[in-house]
XYZ file of C-alpha atoms in Angstrom:
319
model
C 33.751 -164.459 -43.787
C 34.575 -161.486 -41.484
C 37.259 -160.415 -44.002
C 34.479 -160.000 -46.589
C 31.655 -158.597 -44.480
C 33.457 -156.209 -42.129
C 35.260 -153.882 -44.607
C 32.540 -153.585 -47.249
C 29.360 -155.577 -46.664
C 27.562 -153.971 -49.606
C 30.176 -155.155 -52.122
C 30.104 -158.634 -50.613
C 26.337 -158.870 -51.089
C 26.503 -157.478 -54.640
C 29.072 -160.092 -55.644
C 27.215 -162.862 -53.848
C 23.923 -162.036 -55.595
C 25.581 -162.241 -59.020
C 26.989 -165.711 -58.349
C 24.931 -168.841 -59.171
C 25.399 -170.071 -55.616
C 27.434 -169.145 -52.561
C 28.616 -171.574 -49.878
C 29.600 -170.284 -46.441
C 30.855 -173.266 -44.468
C 31.918 -173.655 -40.843
C 30.106 -170.455 -39.801
C 29.105 -169.530 -36.296
C 25.376 -168.967 -35.584
C 25.938 -165.212 -35.387
C 27.668 -165.232 -38.793
C 24.742 -167.080 -40.383
C 22.343 -164.501 -39.018
C 24.659 -161.715 -40.219
C 24.559 -162.979 -43.813
C 20.748 -163.031 -43.735
C 20.549 -159.501 -42.316
C 22.993 -158.214 -44.943
C 20.937 -159.767 -47.722
C 17.765 -158.139 -46.425
C 19.458 -154.764 -45.990
C 21.540 -154.391 -49.136
C 19.875 -156.715 -51.656
C 16.327 -155.733 -50.733
C 15.168 -159.337 -50.992
C 12.848 -161.384 -48.850
C 14.940 -164.127 -47.314
C 13.910 -167.623 -46.305
C 16.292 -169.428 -43.933
C 16.181 -173.214 -43.632
C 17.862 -175.023 -40.767
C 17.717 -178.259 -38.798
C 19.748 -177.612 -35.679
C 20.153 -175.332 -32.695
C 22.983 -173.442 -34.394
C 20.513 -172.333 -37.094
C 18.061 -170.643 -34.718
C 19.658 -167.187 -35.009
C 19.637 -167.399 -38.812
C 16.003 -168.541 -38.866
C 14.892 -165.716 -36.612
C 16.780 -163.115 -38.665
C 15.065 -164.118 -41.941
C 11.698 -162.973 -43.242
C 10.523 -166.587 -43.267
C 12.101 -169.282 -41.138
C 11.724 -172.967 -42.011
C 12.785 -175.563 -39.455
C 13.444 -179.204 -40.221
C 12.920 -181.786 -37.503
C 15.929 -184.055 -37.558
C 18.488 -185.895 -35.487
C 19.779 -182.633 -34.012
C 16.524 -181.975 -32.173
C 13.586 -179.628 -32.580
C 15.193 -176.306 -31.688
C 15.091 -175.089 -35.285
C 11.500 -176.172 -35.898
C 10.296 -174.562 -32.670
C 11.943 -171.243 -33.558
C 10.763 -171.245 -37.187
C 7.616 -169.952 -38.829
C 7.064 -173.282 -40.575
C 8.169 -176.758 -39.582
C 8.690 -179.719 -41.917
C 9.936 -183.236 -41.305
C 12.002 -183.555 -44.498
C 13.932 -181.175 -46.684
C 12.055 -182.450 -49.738
C 8.848 -180.975 -48.262
C 10.190 -177.456 -48.739
C 9.287 -177.550 -52.442
C 5.648 -178.323 -51.667
C 5.603 -175.710 -48.925
C 6.701 -172.971 -51.327
C 5.384 -173.987 -54.747
C 1.959 -175.194 -53.587
C 1.006 -173.997 -50.106
C 2.909 -170.718 -50.388
C 1.428 -169.972 -53.790
C -2.107 -170.734 -52.629
C -1.651 -168.626 -49.530
C -0.589 -165.599 -51.553
C -3.258 -165.875 -54.263
C -6.065 -166.529 -51.790
C -5.009 -163.714 -49.497
C -4.828 -161.302 -52.432
C -8.261 -162.255 -53.743
C -9.869 -162.156 -50.297
C -8.368 -158.730 -49.603
C -9.679 -157.386 -52.903
C -13.202 -158.591 -52.202
C -13.208 -157.240 -48.674
C -12.283 -153.839 -50.150
C -14.924 -154.175 -52.867
C -17.638 -155.301 -50.438
C -17.138 -152.340 -48.136
C -16.520 -149.696 -50.795
C -19.471 -150.431 -53.070
C -22.057 -149.930 -50.329
C -20.270 -146.734 -49.288
C -20.451 -145.436 -52.884
C -24.182 -146.154 -52.991
C -24.708 -144.162 -49.806
C -22.491 -141.325 -51.052
C -24.367 -141.057 -54.362
C -27.691 -141.114 -52.555
C -26.613 -138.346 -50.182
C -25.185 -136.222 -53.000
C -28.353 -136.428 -55.067
C -30.596 -135.554 -52.140
C -28.674 -132.394 -51.171
C -26.244 -134.170 -48.804
C -28.954 -135.116 -46.377
C -28.048 -137.162 -43.323
C -30.559 -139.894 -44.119
C -29.060 -143.410 -44.142
C -30.193 -145.463 -47.117
C -29.488 -148.712 -45.278
C -29.738 -148.947 -41.530
C -30.213 -151.444 -38.767
C -30.285 -155.085 -39.719
C -29.551 -154.420 -43.382
C -26.098 -153.016 -42.615
C -25.365 -155.761 -40.085
C -26.629 -158.496 -42.379
C -24.755 -157.228 -45.439
C -21.330 -157.649 -43.878
C -22.160 -160.894 -42.033
C -25.054 -163.115 -43.079
C -25.499 -162.084 -46.715
C -21.926 -161.829 -48.034
C -19.577 -163.383 -45.477
C -19.840 -167.010 -46.613
C -19.367 -166.415 -50.377
C -16.487 -163.959 -49.901
C -14.577 -166.009 -47.355
C -15.153 -169.231 -49.303
C -12.641 -167.846 -51.818
C -9.897 -169.207 -49.546
C -10.802 -172.630 -50.982
C -10.192 -171.607 -54.588
C -7.335 -173.030 -56.670
C -6.241 -171.676 -60.036
C -4.044 -174.722 -60.799
C -3.642 -178.171 -59.285
C -0.625 -179.286 -57.296
C 0.848 -181.367 -60.136
C 0.816 -178.364 -62.467
C 2.446 -176.172 -59.829
C 5.378 -178.622 -59.576
C 5.725 -179.146 -63.329
C 5.756 -175.388 -64.044
C 7.711 -173.659 -61.257
C 7.618 -170.420 -63.266
C 4.120 -169.991 -61.846
C 5.776 -169.238 -58.529
C 8.202 -166.810 -60.152
C 5.251 -164.854 -61.522
C 3.995 -164.307 -57.985
C 7.335 -162.838 -56.948
C 6.501 -159.784 -59.037
C 3.616 -159.019 -56.669
C 1.085 -158.300 -59.399
C -1.811 -160.050 -57.646
C -1.906 -157.450 -54.866
C -0.370 -154.133 -55.856
C -1.350 -150.516 -56.407
C -2.682 -151.276 -59.893
C -5.004 -154.050 -58.719
C -6.122 -151.945 -55.760
C -7.077 -149.050 -58.039
C -8.788 -151.466 -60.422
C -11.037 -152.791 -57.664
C -11.694 -149.255 -56.445
C -12.831 -148.342 -59.968
C -15.079 -151.412 -60.096
C -16.655 -150.449 -56.775
C -17.219 -146.840 -57.855
C -18.770 -147.862 -61.183
C -21.017 -150.570 -59.753
C -22.134 -148.537 -56.743
C -22.870 -145.504 -58.904
C -24.694 -147.558 -61.533
C -26.935 -149.238 -58.967
C -27.946 -145.996 -57.276
C -28.283 -143.762 -60.343
C -30.309 -146.255 -62.347
C -32.680 -146.794 -59.473
C -33.251 -143.050 -58.957
C -33.347 -141.657 -62.480
C -34.835 -144.491 -64.476
C -36.930 -146.747 -62.318
C -38.245 -145.728 -58.912
C -38.323 -142.772 -56.561
C -40.179 -144.324 -53.616
C -37.778 -144.587 -50.686
C -38.941 -148.016 -49.500
C -38.902 -149.356 -53.046
C -35.498 -147.757 -53.586
C -34.098 -149.562 -50.565
C -35.508 -152.893 -51.750
C -34.290 -152.539 -55.326
C -30.794 -151.220 -54.615
C -30.056 -153.603 -51.765
C -31.200 -156.634 -53.746
C -29.158 -155.521 -56.766
C -26.187 -154.856 -54.473
C -26.351 -158.344 -52.985
C -26.745 -160.034 -56.369
C -23.847 -157.994 -57.746
C -21.568 -159.090 -54.918
C -22.527 -162.748 -55.293
C -22.025 -162.607 -59.066
C -18.623 -160.958 -58.674
C -17.554 -163.767 -56.352
C -18.833 -166.391 -58.795
C -16.983 -164.780 -61.704
C -13.676 -164.846 -59.825
C -13.847 -168.527 -58.874
C -11.425 -170.717 -60.843
C -12.441 -174.108 -59.455
C -15.730 -174.593 -57.691
C -15.829 -176.277 -54.297
C -19.065 -177.547 -52.831
C -18.663 -175.178 -49.888
C -18.555 -172.240 -52.306
C -21.860 -173.320 -53.837
C -23.325 -173.835 -50.376
C -22.188 -170.354 -49.313
C -23.857 -168.720 -52.329
C -27.127 -170.611 -51.810
C -27.226 -170.025 -48.057
C -26.699 -166.294 -48.599
C -29.612 -166.161 -51.038
C -31.838 -168.169 -48.694
C -30.912 -165.943 -45.749
C -31.754 -162.838 -47.752
C -35.048 -164.313 -48.924
C -35.971 -165.057 -45.332
C -34.991 -161.537 -44.292
C -37.417 -160.017 -46.792
C -40.274 -161.778 -44.996
C -38.885 -161.324 -41.467
C -38.076 -157.601 -41.839
C -41.201 -155.923 -43.256
C -40.041 -152.520 -42.013
C -37.236 -152.598 -44.612
C -39.070 -154.258 -47.503
C -42.456 -153.896 -49.132
C -43.177 -157.623 -49.414
C -46.084 -157.163 -51.790
C -43.910 -155.100 -54.129
C -40.985 -157.530 -53.891
C -43.191 -160.378 -55.117
C -44.129 -158.535 -58.303
C -42.534 -159.090 -61.699
C -41.827 -155.363 -61.987
C -39.518 -155.467 -58.989
C -37.473 -158.362 -60.319
C -37.305 -156.876 -63.794
C -35.794 -153.710 -62.351
C -33.378 -155.661 -60.134
C -32.175 -157.846 -63.000
C -31.706 -154.844 -65.297
C -29.660 -152.930 -62.706
C -27.588 -156.010 -61.843
C -26.772 -156.632 -65.509
C -25.717 -153.025 -66.060
C -23.447 -153.154 -63.020
C -21.863 -156.557 -63.730
C -21.845 -156.973 -67.511
C -19.190 -154.322 -68.394
C -16.920 -155.619 -65.631
C -17.342 -159.187 -66.854
C -16.650 -158.229 -70.467
C -13.536 -156.304 -69.451
C -12.269 -159.256 -67.450
C -12.916 -161.619 -70.382
C -11.069 -159.344 -72.795
C -8.120 -159.085 -70.435
C -7.876 -162.856 -70.114
C -8.070 -163.228 -73.901
C -5.605 -160.493 -74.839
C -3.147 -160.665 -71.935
C -3.823 -163.876 -70.014
C -1.798 -164.647 -66.893
C 0.592 -167.577 -66.851
C -1.756 -169.988 -65.086
C -4.414 -169.408 -67.762
C -1.936 -170.144 -70.566
C -0.797 -173.320 -68.849
C -4.373 -174.442 -68.200
C -5.242 -173.949 -71.870
C -2.174 -175.886 -73.000
C -2.990 -178.749 -70.634
C -6.594 -178.827 -71.865
C -5.458 -179.020 -75.501
C -3.141 -181.910 -74.702
């Protein structure tokens, strides 16, 4: 191994990556770690190192992801690793199921955290721009605190329970995991797409309320904040692939908490106006304008260029 890595490590890695498999036997712990570091440096790949003994600790720590197997040689490898399994056969489930879910859920949660914070900022920016860049805050006090905690926290964070495919499908079609290696779930394109959604929805909510419906400040706060909350809850519901009872509970609890806030915070809401049909007609109209184009665009994308998990789900349903 030193005869290959010392003179020209780059050529060694290039040749090794082109081979179907490479076996380096009888290597010292430092040599195992060296191979991992060379792969990360010259191949530009994310490396996962799997070991079951104390001589694999250096290799596990040098990799991007270390997986330790508890075996007859002790627990040194599992204690030094990022993940610990009891059998080598569990590695497939760790990667194809748990690893896939971790990536997809993290990507979706990150996108909604961005959307949740940006849309309310766009509403405030549009309001300030229309009213000559005044320093008046459209939402203040408990509304701002409640928006990021009580009203939207449960539905947004319940997305970590979502599953786009079941575990059996993930094992039957391992190409689902290969699709994730391209990083399309969380990339610059998806980030800009969610930024565009936030800008459109925030602008639509504020502009429609000002120019078409109402110019009373207290009524404006009530209408825009209610439409904002309903928009966020609808966006979460549209992104869910498989409903969990905790997701439903999160949506309902958020609505109940907001309904109670309308009564408990009269300084932010005109309760008499909120109970009128005119108020709800305006809120529903604004919410539809903000959500309907986004929903139609998402439906067209899934029909014209569906991702792999959608194609597989359709094929399984037909069978």
